[in-house]
Amino acid sequence: MAPIRFVLNGSERSVDGFAPTTTVLQYLRGTERLVGTKEGCAEGDCGACTVILEEPDAVGSLRRRAVNACITFLPALHGRAVETVEHLSAGGDLAPIQREMVDRHASQCGFCTPGFAVQLHAAWRAGSLTDRQSVKDEIAGNLCRCTGYGPIIEAGVAVAALPRPQTRAADATMAARLTDLRGSGTFRYEAGGRLWFSPGDVDALADLYAEHPQATLVAGATDVGLWVTKGHREFEVMIDVSRVADLAHVEEAPGRLFLGAAVTHAQATRHLATLHPDLGEVMRRFAGPQVRNAGTVGGNIANGSPIGDLPPVLIALGATLYLRRGDEARSLALEDFFIEYGRQDRAPGEFVAAVEVPVIEPNERFAAYKISKRTESDISAVLAAFKLRFEGRTVVAARLAFGGMAGTPKRALNAEAALVGRPFDAEAAARAAAALEDDFQPLDDLRASADYRLKTAANLVERFRLELLGGVPTRIAEVA
Ligand SMILES: Cc1cc2nc3c(=O)[nH]c(=O)nc-3n(C[C@H](O)[C@H](O)[C@H](O)COP(=O)(O)OP(=O)(O)OC[C@H]3O[C@@H](n4cnc5c(N)ncnc54)[C@H](O)[C@@H]3O)c2cc1C
Ligand code: FES
Ligand code: FES
């Protein structure tokens, strides 16, 4: 067992004795007294706790990303560096985003301000601030209750135009230092009898999970973090899969896209967007940037949520899921993984390794629609993803998948049958829409009523038909 070794605002730390579920936010505020990082919601929703994580990337440089400290576990810092708002002005001068926010009166009570400053600073350094829309996208995970977003956006736009610091040499030095801090092999941490393992390769993960099949796997902790902060759960053994190099692998091969389970949503987005622009749009609206920077493809599938955004999209595309248990690997169609609410086809000690997505063929048409109460950073009420294959005008294969309509992400088999073997005309769309009532008996809940869900799903089938006809303005941007 070893202490957690990391770099905090440029200085090394080696800490011990904290429960593995201690959050980075609790440590920063309670132990380091770095109280600039705020606690708003403690569930990844408000961005007040935003910090910057740094770690070595695959080419010996530094990967930087903003994450929510409130749902990041302290042992996850091992071999990483964390930068807080206090460090943005460490040299004595305010960082450009801080200066611009001051000049534009972009703060009133100030509670949200450090989170906005850190988030926009990280986005600027990453080159993600390009225009006004990019500034809005970058602060989709930050809430302000008093200033209003106008001056904050203006500050972001002003910073977007400024040259970024060139830190290639310093980044390489930090990357080497962090590699050294992490050490080789599996990181093992223990406090109060509770264990945290962080393996570096997939064989070590397979062995550890076979040895501790009762362990809780944790990747980005954007779900597991809330089990702790809101559910007050504790775990005897946790295995961090986010550092397993083999699971962080992305491959664009002819005819398919391969995403390792530990690939973050931020990393997956650009690859998915090249498959189809709707995938880019679904991902743009998936949580906020801090959650996308931590949350993973594998976590979104393995949690089995009926309202996860990726599963219906990947099911409609015809994805294959890869699982591993000990030395045994197997694969299955992604839809077969979801058995019923809360139950997936996954044995004790078995983990999600990757998902493989076929590209969309020239004779196929695809669309994905996320319907949520709020455009930005909201969970779907309904997510619909459709893929039709045509021979001439005739539909020869259909995959219609929905989230939010059942206890699992699910294909609409009756609606699909209503479409196959005929042209996708108004009558076929109406028959498919009606068949959805045989496919689904959705629930009433806080996000939507059962009736709303069924009507929305039916309308989306017709919307897809209208879009394929072309020239019909069904998207907000086209109507506006
Ligand atoms: C503010 C906020 C907004 C969100 N918005 C959205 C949204 O818009 N759309 C959406 O779909 N989700 C959303 N989520 C949920 C969450 O971000 C996603 O489900 C995310 O993909 C989970 O990934 P993770 O890596 O953080 O998983 P974790 O929290 O680390 O793990 C989730 C579950 O998966 C298991 N697990 C993780 N990796 C593996 C693996 N390789 N093999 C087997 N089991 C594994 C864990 O044991 C756990 O049961 C949101 C969450 C928050 C906090
Ligand atoms: S405190 Fe709200 S996102 Fe962390
Ligand atoms: S300035 Fe008060 S919450 Fe944003």
Coordinates of C-alpha atoms and ligand atoms in Angstrom, one line a residue:
M1 CA 0.0 0.0 0.0
A2 CA 1.2 3.5 -0.8
P3 CA 0.2 7.1 -0.1
I4 CA -1.6 9.3 -2.6
R5 CA 1.1 11.3 -4.4
F6 CA 0.1 14.3 -6.5
V7 CA 1.0 17.9 -7.3
L8 CA -1.2 20.6 -5.9
N9 CA -0.7 24.1 -7.4
G10 CA 2.9 23.3 -8.3
S11 CA 3.8 21.6 -4.9
E12 CA 4.0 17.9 -4.3
R13 CA 1.8 16.2 -1.8
S14 CA 1.9 12.7 -0.3
V15 CA -1.2 12.0 1.7
D16 CA -2.6 9.1 3.7
G17 CA -5.4 8.2 6.1
F18 CA -8.3 9.7 4.1
A19 CA -11.2 7.3 3.2
P20 CA -11.0 6.5 -0.5
T21 CA -14.4 8.2 -1.0
T22 CA -13.1 11.5 0.3
T23 CA -13.7 14.0 -2.4
V24 CA -11.1 16.3 -3.8
L25 CA -13.3 19.2 -2.8
Q26 CA -13.5 18.0 0.8
Y27 CA -9.7 17.7 0.9
L28 CA -9.1 21.1 -0.7
R29 CA -11.4 23.0 1.5
G30 CA -11.1 21.0 4.8
T31 CA -7.4 20.1 4.8
E32 CA -5.6 22.6 2.5
R33 CA -8.0 25.4 3.4
L34 CA -8.1 26.3 -0.3
V35 CA -11.6 27.7 0.0
G36 CA -11.7 29.4 -3.3
T37 CA -13.1 26.2 -4.7
K38 CA -16.8 26.3 -3.7
E39 CA -19.4 23.6 -2.9
G40 CA -22.7 24.4 -4.5
C41 CA -24.6 21.2 -5.4
A42 CA -22.1 18.5 -4.5
E43 CA -23.4 16.5 -7.5
G44 CA -21.6 17.8 -10.6
D45 CA -24.3 20.2 -11.7
C46 CA -23.2 23.7 -10.9
G47 CA -19.5 24.0 -11.6
A48 CA -18.7 26.0 -8.5
C49 CA -16.1 23.4 -7.5
T50 CA -14.3 23.3 -10.9
V51 CA -10.5 22.5 -10.8
I52 CA -8.0 21.7 -13.5
L53 CA -6.6 18.2 -13.6
E54 CA -3.3 17.5 -15.4
E55 CA -1.8 14.1 -16.3
P56 CA 0.7 12.7 -18.8
D57 CA -0.7 12.0 -22.2
A58 CA 0.3 9.3 -24.6
V59 CA 3.0 11.4 -26.2
G60 CA 4.8 12.6 -23.1
S61 CA 3.0 15.9 -22.9
L62 CA 0.3 17.1 -20.6
R63 CA -3.4 16.5 -20.8
R64 CA -5.4 19.3 -19.1
R65 CA -9.1 19.2 -18.3
A66 CA -11.5 20.9 -16.0
V67 CA -13.5 18.6 -13.7
N68 CA -15.8 18.9 -10.7
A69 CA -13.9 18.4 -7.5
C70 CA -17.1 17.6 -5.6
I71 CA -17.4 14.2 -7.4
T72 CA -13.7 13.4 -7.9
F73 CA -12.3 11.0 -5.3
L74 CA -9.0 11.9 -3.7
P75 CA -7.1 8.7 -4.6
A76 CA -7.9 9.5 -8.3
L77 CA -5.3 12.3 -7.9
H78 CA -2.4 9.9 -7.6
G79 CA 0.1 10.7 -10.3
R80 CA -1.9 13.7 -11.4
A81 CA -1.6 17.5 -10.8
V82 CA -4.5 19.6 -9.7
E83 CA -4.7 23.4 -10.1
T84 CA -7.2 25.5 -8.1
V85 CA -8.5 29.0 -8.6
E86 CA -5.9 30.3 -6.1
H87 CA -3.1 29.3 -8.5
L88 CA -4.5 31.1 -11.5
S89 CA -3.0 34.3 -10.2
A90 CA 0.0 32.7 -8.5
G91 CA 2.5 34.9 -10.3
G92 CA 0.9 38.0 -8.8
D93 CA -1.2 39.0 -11.9
L94 CA -4.7 38.0 -12.4
A95 CA -5.2 35.4 -15.2
P96 CA -6.7 36.9 -18.4
I97 CA -10.1 35.5 -17.6
Q98 CA -10.1 37.0 -14.1
R99 CA -9.0 40.4 -15.4
E100 CA -11.7 40.3 -18.1
M101 CA -14.4 39.3 -15.5
V102 CA -13.3 42.1 -13.2
D103 CA -13.4 44.7 -16.0
R104 CA -16.9 43.5 -17.1
H105 CA -18.4 43.3 -13.6
A106 CA -19.1 39.6 -14.2
S107 CA -19.5 38.8 -10.5
Q108 CA -21.9 39.8 -7.7
C109 CA -22.0 37.6 -4.7
G110 CA -19.0 35.8 -6.2
F111 CA -20.0 32.3 -5.1
C112 CA -20.0 30.9 -8.7
T113 CA -17.1 33.1 -9.9
P114 CA -14.1 30.9 -9.2
G115 CA -15.8 28.0 -11.0
F116 CA -16.5 30.1 -14.1
A117 CA -12.9 31.5 -14.0
V118 CA -11.3 28.1 -13.7
Q119 CA -13.6 26.6 -16.4
L120 CA -13.0 29.4 -18.9
H121 CA -9.3 29.5 -18.1
A122 CA -9.0 25.8 -18.8
A123 CA -11.0 26.1 -22.0
W124 CA -8.9 29.0 -23.2
R125 CA -5.7 27.1 -22.5
A126 CA -7.0 24.0 -24.4
G127 CA -7.9 26.2 -27.4
S128 CA -11.6 25.5 -27.1
L129 CA -12.6 29.1 -26.8
T130 CA -13.1 30.1 -30.4
D131 CA -16.3 32.2 -30.7
R132 CA -19.3 33.3 -28.7
Q133 CA -21.1 29.9 -29.1
S134 CA -18.0 28.0 -27.9
V135 CA -17.9 30.2 -24.7
K136 CA -21.6 29.4 -24.1
D137 CA -20.9 25.7 -24.6
E138 CA -17.9 25.8 -22.2
I139 CA -20.0 27.3 -19.4
A140 CA -23.0 24.9 -19.9
G141 CA -21.9 23.2 -16.7
N142 CA -21.6 26.4 -14.6
L143 CA -24.5 28.1 -12.8
C144 CA -24.7 31.7 -11.7
R145 CA -27.8 32.8 -9.7
C146 CA -27.1 36.6 -9.6
T147 CA -24.9 38.2 -12.2
G148 CA -26.6 36.9 -15.3
Y149 CA -24.5 35.3 -18.0
G150 CA -24.1 38.3 -20.3
P151 CA -20.9 39.8 -18.8
I152 CA -19.4 36.3 -18.1
I153 CA -19.9 35.4 -21.8
E154 CA -18.4 38.8 -22.8
A155 CA -15.3 38.1 -20.6
G156 CA -15.0 34.7 -22.3
V157 CA -15.2 36.2 -25.8
A158 CA -12.5 38.7 -24.9
V159 CA -10.2 36.0 -23.7
A160 CA -10.8 33.8 -26.7
A161 CA -9.1 36.5 -28.8
L162 CA -5.9 36.5 -26.7
P163 CA -2.8 34.4 -27.5
R164 CA -2.4 31.3 -25.4
P165 CA 0.7 30.7 -23.3
Q166 CA 3.3 28.3 -25.0
T167 CA 4.2 25.8 -22.3
R168 CA 5.4 22.8 -24.3
A169 CA 8.7 22.4 -22.4
A170 CA 7.2 23.0 -19.0
D171 CA 4.4 20.5 -19.9
A172 CA 6.9 17.8 -20.8
T173 CA 8.7 18.4 -17.5
M174 CA 5.5 18.1 -15.5
A175 CA 4.4 15.0 -17.4
A176 CA 7.7 13.3 -16.6
R177 CA 7.4 14.4 -12.9
L178 CA 3.8 13.0 -12.7
T179 CA 4.9 9.7 -14.4
D180 CA 7.5 9.4 -11.8
L181 CA 5.1 10.2 -8.9
R182 CA 2.6 7.6 -10.2
G183 CA 5.2 4.8 -10.4
S184 CA 4.8 1.6 -12.3
G185 CA 2.2 -1.2 -11.9
T186 CA -1.0 -1.0 -9.9
F187 CA -1.4 1.8 -7.4
R188 CA -2.7 0.3 -4.1
Y189 CA -4.2 2.6 -1.4
E190 CA -5.8 1.6 1.9
A191 CA -7.4 3.7 4.7
G192 CA -9.5 2.4 7.6
G193 CA -9.7 -1.1 6.0
R194 CA -11.1 0.3 2.7
L195 CA -9.1 -0.4 -0.5
W196 CA -8.6 1.6 -3.7
F197 CA -6.7 0.0 -6.6
S198 CA -5.7 1.7 -9.8
P199 CA -4.3 -0.7 -12.3
G200 CA -2.4 0.5 -15.4
D201 CA -3.2 -2.3 -17.8
V202 CA -6.1 -4.5 -18.7
D203 CA -4.6 -7.8 -17.5
A204 CA -3.9 -6.3 -14.1
L205 CA -7.5 -5.0 -14.0
A206 CA -8.9 -8.4 -15.0
D207 CA -6.8 -10.2 -12.3
L208 CA -7.8 -7.7 -9.6
Y209 CA -11.5 -7.8 -10.4
A210 CA -11.4 -11.6 -10.5
E211 CA -9.8 -11.5 -7.0
H212 CA -12.3 -8.9 -5.7
P213 CA -15.5 -9.5 -7.7
Q214 CA -17.5 -7.5 -5.0
A215 CA -15.4 -4.4 -5.8
T216 CA -17.0 -1.2 -7.1
L217 CA -15.5 -0.2 -10.4
V218 CA -15.1 3.5 -10.8
A219 CA -14.2 5.4 -14.0
G220 CA -15.0 9.1 -14.1
A221 CA -17.2 8.9 -10.9
T222 CA -19.9 11.1 -12.4
D223 CA -22.4 8.5 -11.2
V224 CA -20.4 6.8 -8.4
G225 CA -19.5 10.2 -6.9
L226 CA -23.2 10.9 -6.4
W227 CA -23.7 7.6 -4.7
V228 CA -21.3 8.9 -2.1
T229 CA -22.2 12.6 -1.8
K230 CA -26.0 12.1 -2.1
G231 CA -26.4 8.4 -1.2
H232 CA -23.8 8.4 1.6
R233 CA -22.6 5.0 0.5
E234 CA -19.2 3.6 1.4
F235 CA -17.3 0.8 -0.5
E236 CA -15.0 -1.8 0.9
V237 CA -13.0 -2.1 -2.4
M238 CA -12.9 0.3 -5.3
I239 CA -11.1 -0.3 -8.6
D240 CA -10.3 2.7 -10.7
V241 CA -10.5 1.8 -14.4
S242 CA -9.7 5.3 -15.6
R243 CA -5.9 4.7 -15.8
V244 CA -6.0 1.4 -17.7
A245 CA -4.2 2.4 -20.9
D246 CA -5.8 -0.4 -23.0
L247 CA -9.3 0.9 -22.1
A248 CA -8.5 4.5 -23.1
H249 CA -7.9 3.4 -26.7
V250 CA -9.8 5.0 -29.7
E251 CA -9.4 3.6 -33.1
E252 CA -11.0 4.8 -36.3
A253 CA -10.7 1.8 -38.7
P254 CA -12.3 1.3 -42.1
G255 CA -16.0 0.6 -41.5
R256 CA -15.9 0.9 -37.7
L257 CA -15.1 3.1 -34.7
F258 CA -13.6 1.4 -31.7
L259 CA -14.0 3.2 -28.3
G260 CA -12.3 1.8 -25.1
A261 CA -14.5 1.8 -22.0
A262 CA -12.4 4.5 -20.3
V263 CA -12.6 6.9 -23.2
T264 CA -14.2 10.1 -21.8
H265 CA -17.2 11.7 -23.5
A266 CA -15.0 14.7 -24.3
Q267 CA -12.6 12.4 -26.2
A268 CA -15.4 10.3 -27.8
T269 CA -17.2 13.4 -29.1
R270 CA -15.0 14.3 -32.0
H271 CA -14.9 10.7 -33.3
L272 CA -18.7 10.3 -32.9
A273 CA -19.3 13.6 -34.6
T274 CA -17.4 12.4 -37.7
L275 CA -19.8 9.5 -38.0
H276 CA -22.8 11.8 -38.1
P277 CA -23.4 15.4 -37.0
D278 CA -26.4 14.4 -34.8
L279 CA -23.9 12.4 -32.7
G280 CA -21.9 15.5 -32.2
E281 CA -25.0 17.4 -31.1
V282 CA -26.1 14.7 -28.7
M283 CA -22.7 14.8 -27.1
R284 CA -22.6 18.7 -27.0
R285 CA -25.8 18.5 -25.0
F286 CA -24.6 15.6 -22.8
A287 CA -24.1 17.1 -19.3
G288 CA -21.6 20.0 -19.2
P289 CA -17.9 20.0 -20.1
Q290 CA -16.6 19.1 -16.7
V291 CA -18.8 16.0 -16.6
R292 CA -17.9 15.1 -20.2
N293 CA -14.2 15.5 -19.3
A294 CA -14.5 12.8 -16.6
G295 CA -17.5 10.6 -17.5
T296 CA -16.7 7.6 -19.7
V297 CA -18.3 5.7 -22.5
G298 CA -18.0 2.5 -20.5
G299 CA -19.6 4.1 -17.4
N300 CA -22.6 5.3 -19.4
I301 CA -23.2 1.8 -20.7
A302 CA -22.3 -0.2 -17.5
N303 CA -24.6 1.9 -15.2
G304 CA -27.6 0.4 -17.1
S305 CA -29.5 3.6 -16.8
P306 CA -32.7 3.8 -18.9
I307 CA -32.0 7.5 -19.6
G308 CA -28.3 7.3 -20.5
D309 CA -27.7 9.1 -23.8
L310 CA -25.1 6.9 -25.5
P311 CA -26.8 3.5 -25.3
P312 CA -29.8 4.2 -27.5
V313 CA -27.6 6.0 -30.0
L314 CA -25.1 3.1 -30.1
I315 CA -27.9 0.5 -30.3
A316 CA -29.4 2.3 -33.3
L317 CA -26.0 2.3 -35.0
G318 CA -25.6 -1.5 -34.4
A319 CA -22.8 -1.4 -31.8
T320 CA -21.1 -4.5 -30.4
L321 CA -20.1 -4.5 -26.7
Y322 CA -16.8 -6.2 -25.6
L323 CA -16.6 -7.6 -22.1
R324 CA -13.8 -9.3 -20.2
R325 CA -13.6 -11.5 -17.1
G326 CA -10.3 -13.0 -16.0
D327 CA -8.7 -14.4 -19.2
E328 CA -12.1 -14.7 -21.0
A329 CA -13.3 -12.1 -23.4
R330 CA -16.7 -12.1 -25.1
S331 CA -18.8 -9.8 -27.2
L332 CA -22.5 -9.3 -27.7
A333 CA -24.9 -6.9 -29.5
L334 CA -25.2 -3.9 -27.2
E335 CA -29.0 -4.1 -26.9
D336 CA -28.6 -7.7 -25.4
F337 CA -26.6 -6.3 -22.6
F338 CA -29.6 -4.5 -21.1
I339 CA -31.9 -7.3 -19.6
E340 CA -34.3 -5.3 -17.5
Y341 CA -34.2 -2.3 -15.2
G342 CA -31.2 -2.6 -12.9
R343 CA -30.0 -5.9 -14.5
Q344 CA -27.4 -6.2 -17.2
D345 CA -25.7 -9.3 -18.8
R346 CA -22.6 -8.9 -16.8
A347 CA -21.2 -11.6 -14.4
P348 CA -19.4 -10.9 -11.1
G349 CA -15.8 -9.9 -12.0
E350 CA -16.7 -9.0 -15.5
F351 CA -16.1 -5.5 -16.9
V352 CA -16.9 -3.5 -20.0
A353 CA -13.8 -3.3 -22.1
A354 CA -14.9 -1.5 -25.3
V355 CA -17.7 -0.8 -27.8
E356 CA -17.4 -1.1 -31.5
V357 CA -19.5 1.0 -33.8
P358 CA -20.1 0.4 -37.5
V359 CA -19.9 3.5 -39.7
I360 CA -23.1 4.6 -41.5
E361 CA -23.2 3.2 -45.0
P362 CA -24.0 5.3 -48.0
N363 CA -27.4 3.5 -48.4
E364 CA -28.3 4.2 -44.7
R365 CA -29.9 7.2 -43.1
F366 CA -29.4 8.1 -39.5
A367 CA -30.8 10.7 -37.0
A368 CA -30.6 11.2 -33.2
Y369 CA -32.7 13.5 -31.1
K370 CA -32.3 14.4 -27.5
I371 CA -35.4 15.8 -25.9
S372 CA -34.9 17.4 -22.5
K373 CA -36.5 20.2 -20.5
R374 CA -33.4 22.3 -20.7
T375 CA -31.3 22.5 -23.8
E376 CA -27.9 22.5 -22.0
S377 CA -26.7 20.1 -19.4
D378 CA -29.9 18.1 -18.8
I379 CA -30.9 14.5 -18.6
S380 CA -33.1 13.3 -21.5
A381 CA -36.8 12.8 -21.1
V382 CA -36.7 10.9 -24.4
L383 CA -33.7 10.1 -26.6
A384 CA -34.5 8.6 -30.0
A385 CA -32.0 7.3 -32.5
F386 CA -33.0 5.9 -35.9
K387 CA -31.1 4.1 -38.7
L388 CA -32.8 2.9 -41.9
R389 CA -31.1 1.0 -44.7
F390 CA -32.6 1.5 -48.2
E391 CA -32.6 -0.4 -51.5
G392 CA -33.9 2.1 -53.9
R393 CA -36.9 3.6 -52.0
T394 CA -37.6 0.5 -50.0
V395 CA -36.5 0.2 -46.4
V396 CA -34.7 -3.1 -46.0
A397 CA -33.5 -2.8 -42.4
A398 CA -34.6 -0.6 -39.5
R399 CA -33.1 0.1 -36.1
L400 CA -35.2 2.5 -33.9
A401 CA -33.8 2.8 -30.4
F402 CA -35.1 4.8 -27.5
G403 CA -34.0 6.0 -24.1
G404 CA -36.5 7.1 -21.5
M405 CA -39.3 4.9 -22.8
A406 CA -38.7 1.7 -20.8
G407 CA -36.7 0.3 -17.9
T408 CA -33.8 -0.1 -20.2
P409 CA -32.5 1.5 -23.5
K410 CA -34.6 -0.5 -26.0
R411 CA -35.3 -1.1 -29.7
A412 CA -38.8 -0.5 -30.9
L413 CA -39.2 -3.9 -32.7
N414 CA -42.9 -3.4 -33.7
A415 CA -42.2 0.0 -35.1
E416 CA -39.2 -1.3 -37.0
A417 CA -41.4 -4.1 -38.5
A418 CA -43.9 -1.5 -39.6
L419 CA -41.2 0.2 -41.7
V420 CA -39.4 -2.7 -43.3
G421 CA -40.3 -3.8 -46.9
R422 CA -41.9 -0.6 -48.1
P423 CA -41.0 3.0 -48.8
F424 CA -40.7 5.3 -45.8
D425 CA -43.7 7.4 -46.6
A426 CA -46.3 9.2 -44.5
E427 CA -48.4 6.0 -44.1
A428 CA -45.4 3.9 -43.0
A429 CA -44.3 6.6 -40.5
A430 CA -47.8 6.7 -39.1
R431 CA -48.0 2.9 -38.7
A432 CA -44.5 2.9 -37.1
A433 CA -45.6 5.7 -34.7
A434 CA -48.7 3.8 -33.8
A435 CA -46.8 0.6 -33.2
L436 CA -44.7 2.4 -30.5
E437 CA -47.7 1.9 -28.2
D438 CA -47.1 -1.9 -28.5
D439 CA -43.3 -1.4 -27.9
F440 CA -43.4 0.8 -24.9
Q441 CA -45.4 1.5 -21.7
P442 CA -43.3 4.4 -20.4
L443 CA -43.4 5.8 -16.9
D444 CA -44.7 9.1 -15.6
D445 CA -41.9 10.8 -13.7
L446 CA -40.5 14.2 -12.9
R447 CA -39.0 14.6 -16.4
A448 CA -42.1 13.7 -18.4
S449 CA -45.5 12.0 -18.4
A450 CA -46.0 8.6 -20.1
D451 CA -48.3 10.3 -22.5
Y452 CA -45.8 13.0 -23.4
R453 CA -43.1 10.4 -24.0
L454 CA -45.3 8.3 -26.3
K455 CA -46.4 11.4 -28.3
T456 CA -42.9 12.7 -28.5
A457 CA -41.5 9.4 -29.7
A458 CA -44.2 9.1 -32.4
N459 CA -43.6 12.7 -33.5
L460 CA -39.9 12.0 -33.8
V461 CA -40.5 9.2 -36.3
E462 CA -42.5 11.7 -38.4
R463 CA -39.8 14.3 -38.0
F464 CA -37.2 11.9 -39.3
R465 CA -39.3 11.2 -42.3
L466 CA -39.8 15.0 -43.0
E467 CA -36.0 15.5 -42.6
L468 CA -35.3 12.8 -45.1
L469 CA -37.6 14.4 -47.6
G470 CA -35.4 17.5 -47.3
G471 CA -36.1 21.2 -47.2
V472 CA -38.5 20.8 -44.2
P473 CA -37.4 23.0 -41.3
T474 CA -37.6 20.8 -38.2
R475 CA -34.5 21.9 -36.4
I476 CA -34.7 24.9 -34.2
A477 CA -31.7 26.5 -35.9
E478 CA -33.4 26.2 -39.3
V479 CA -36.6 27.7 -38.0
A480 CA -35.0 30.6 -36.2
Ligands
LIG1 C1 -24.3 16.8 -13.7 C2 -24.5 15.5 -14.4 C3 -25.1 15.5 -15.7 C4 -25.2 14.3 -16.4 N1 -25.8 14.4 -17.6 C5 -25.9 13.3 -18.3 C6 -26.4 13.3 -19.6 O1 -26.8 14.4 -20.1 N2 -26.6 12.1 -20.3 C7 -26.2 10.9 -19.7 O2 -26.3 9.9 -20.3 N3 -25.6 10.9 -18.5 C8 -25.5 12.0 -17.8 N4 -24.9 11.9 -16.5 C9 -24.5 10.7 -15.9 C10 -23.0 10.3 -16.1 O3 -22.3 11.4 -16.4 C11 -22.8 9.2 -17.2 O4 -23.6 8.1 -17.0 C12 -21.4 8.8 -17.3 O5 -21.2 8.3 -18.6 C13 -20.9 7.8 -16.3 O6 -19.5 7.5 -16.6 P1 -18.4 7.5 -15.5 O7 -17.2 7.1 -16.1 O8 -18.5 8.8 -14.7 O9 -19.0 6.3 -14.6 P2 -18.8 6.0 -13.0 O10 -19.6 6.9 -12.2 O11 -17.3 5.9 -12.7 O12 -19.4 4.6 -13.0 C14 -20.8 4.4 -13.4 C15 -21.2 2.9 -13.2 O13 -20.5 2.1 -14.2 C16 -19.6 1.2 -13.6 N5 -18.5 1.1 -14.5 C17 -17.6 2.1 -14.8 N6 -16.8 1.7 -15.8 C18 -17.0 0.4 -15.9 C19 -16.4 -0.7 -16.8 N7 -15.4 -0.4 -17.6 N8 -16.9 -1.9 -16.7 C20 -18.0 -2.2 -15.9 N9 -18.5 -1.3 -15.1 C21 -18.1 0.0 -15.1 C22 -19.4 1.6 -12.2 O14 -19.1 0.6 -11.3 C23 -20.8 2.3 -11.9 O15 -21.7 1.2 -11.6 C24 -24.7 13.1 -15.8 C25 -24.1 13.1 -14.5 C26 -24.0 14.3 -13.8 C27 -23.3 14.3 -12.5
FES2 S1 -20.4 21.7 -6.2 FE1 -21.8 21.8 -7.9 S2 -20.6 20.9 -9.4 FE2 -19.4 20.5 -7.7
FES3 S1 -22.3 36.0 -8.8 FE1 -23.6 35.1 -7.3 S2 -24.0 33.2 -8.1 FE2 -22.9 34.1 -9.6

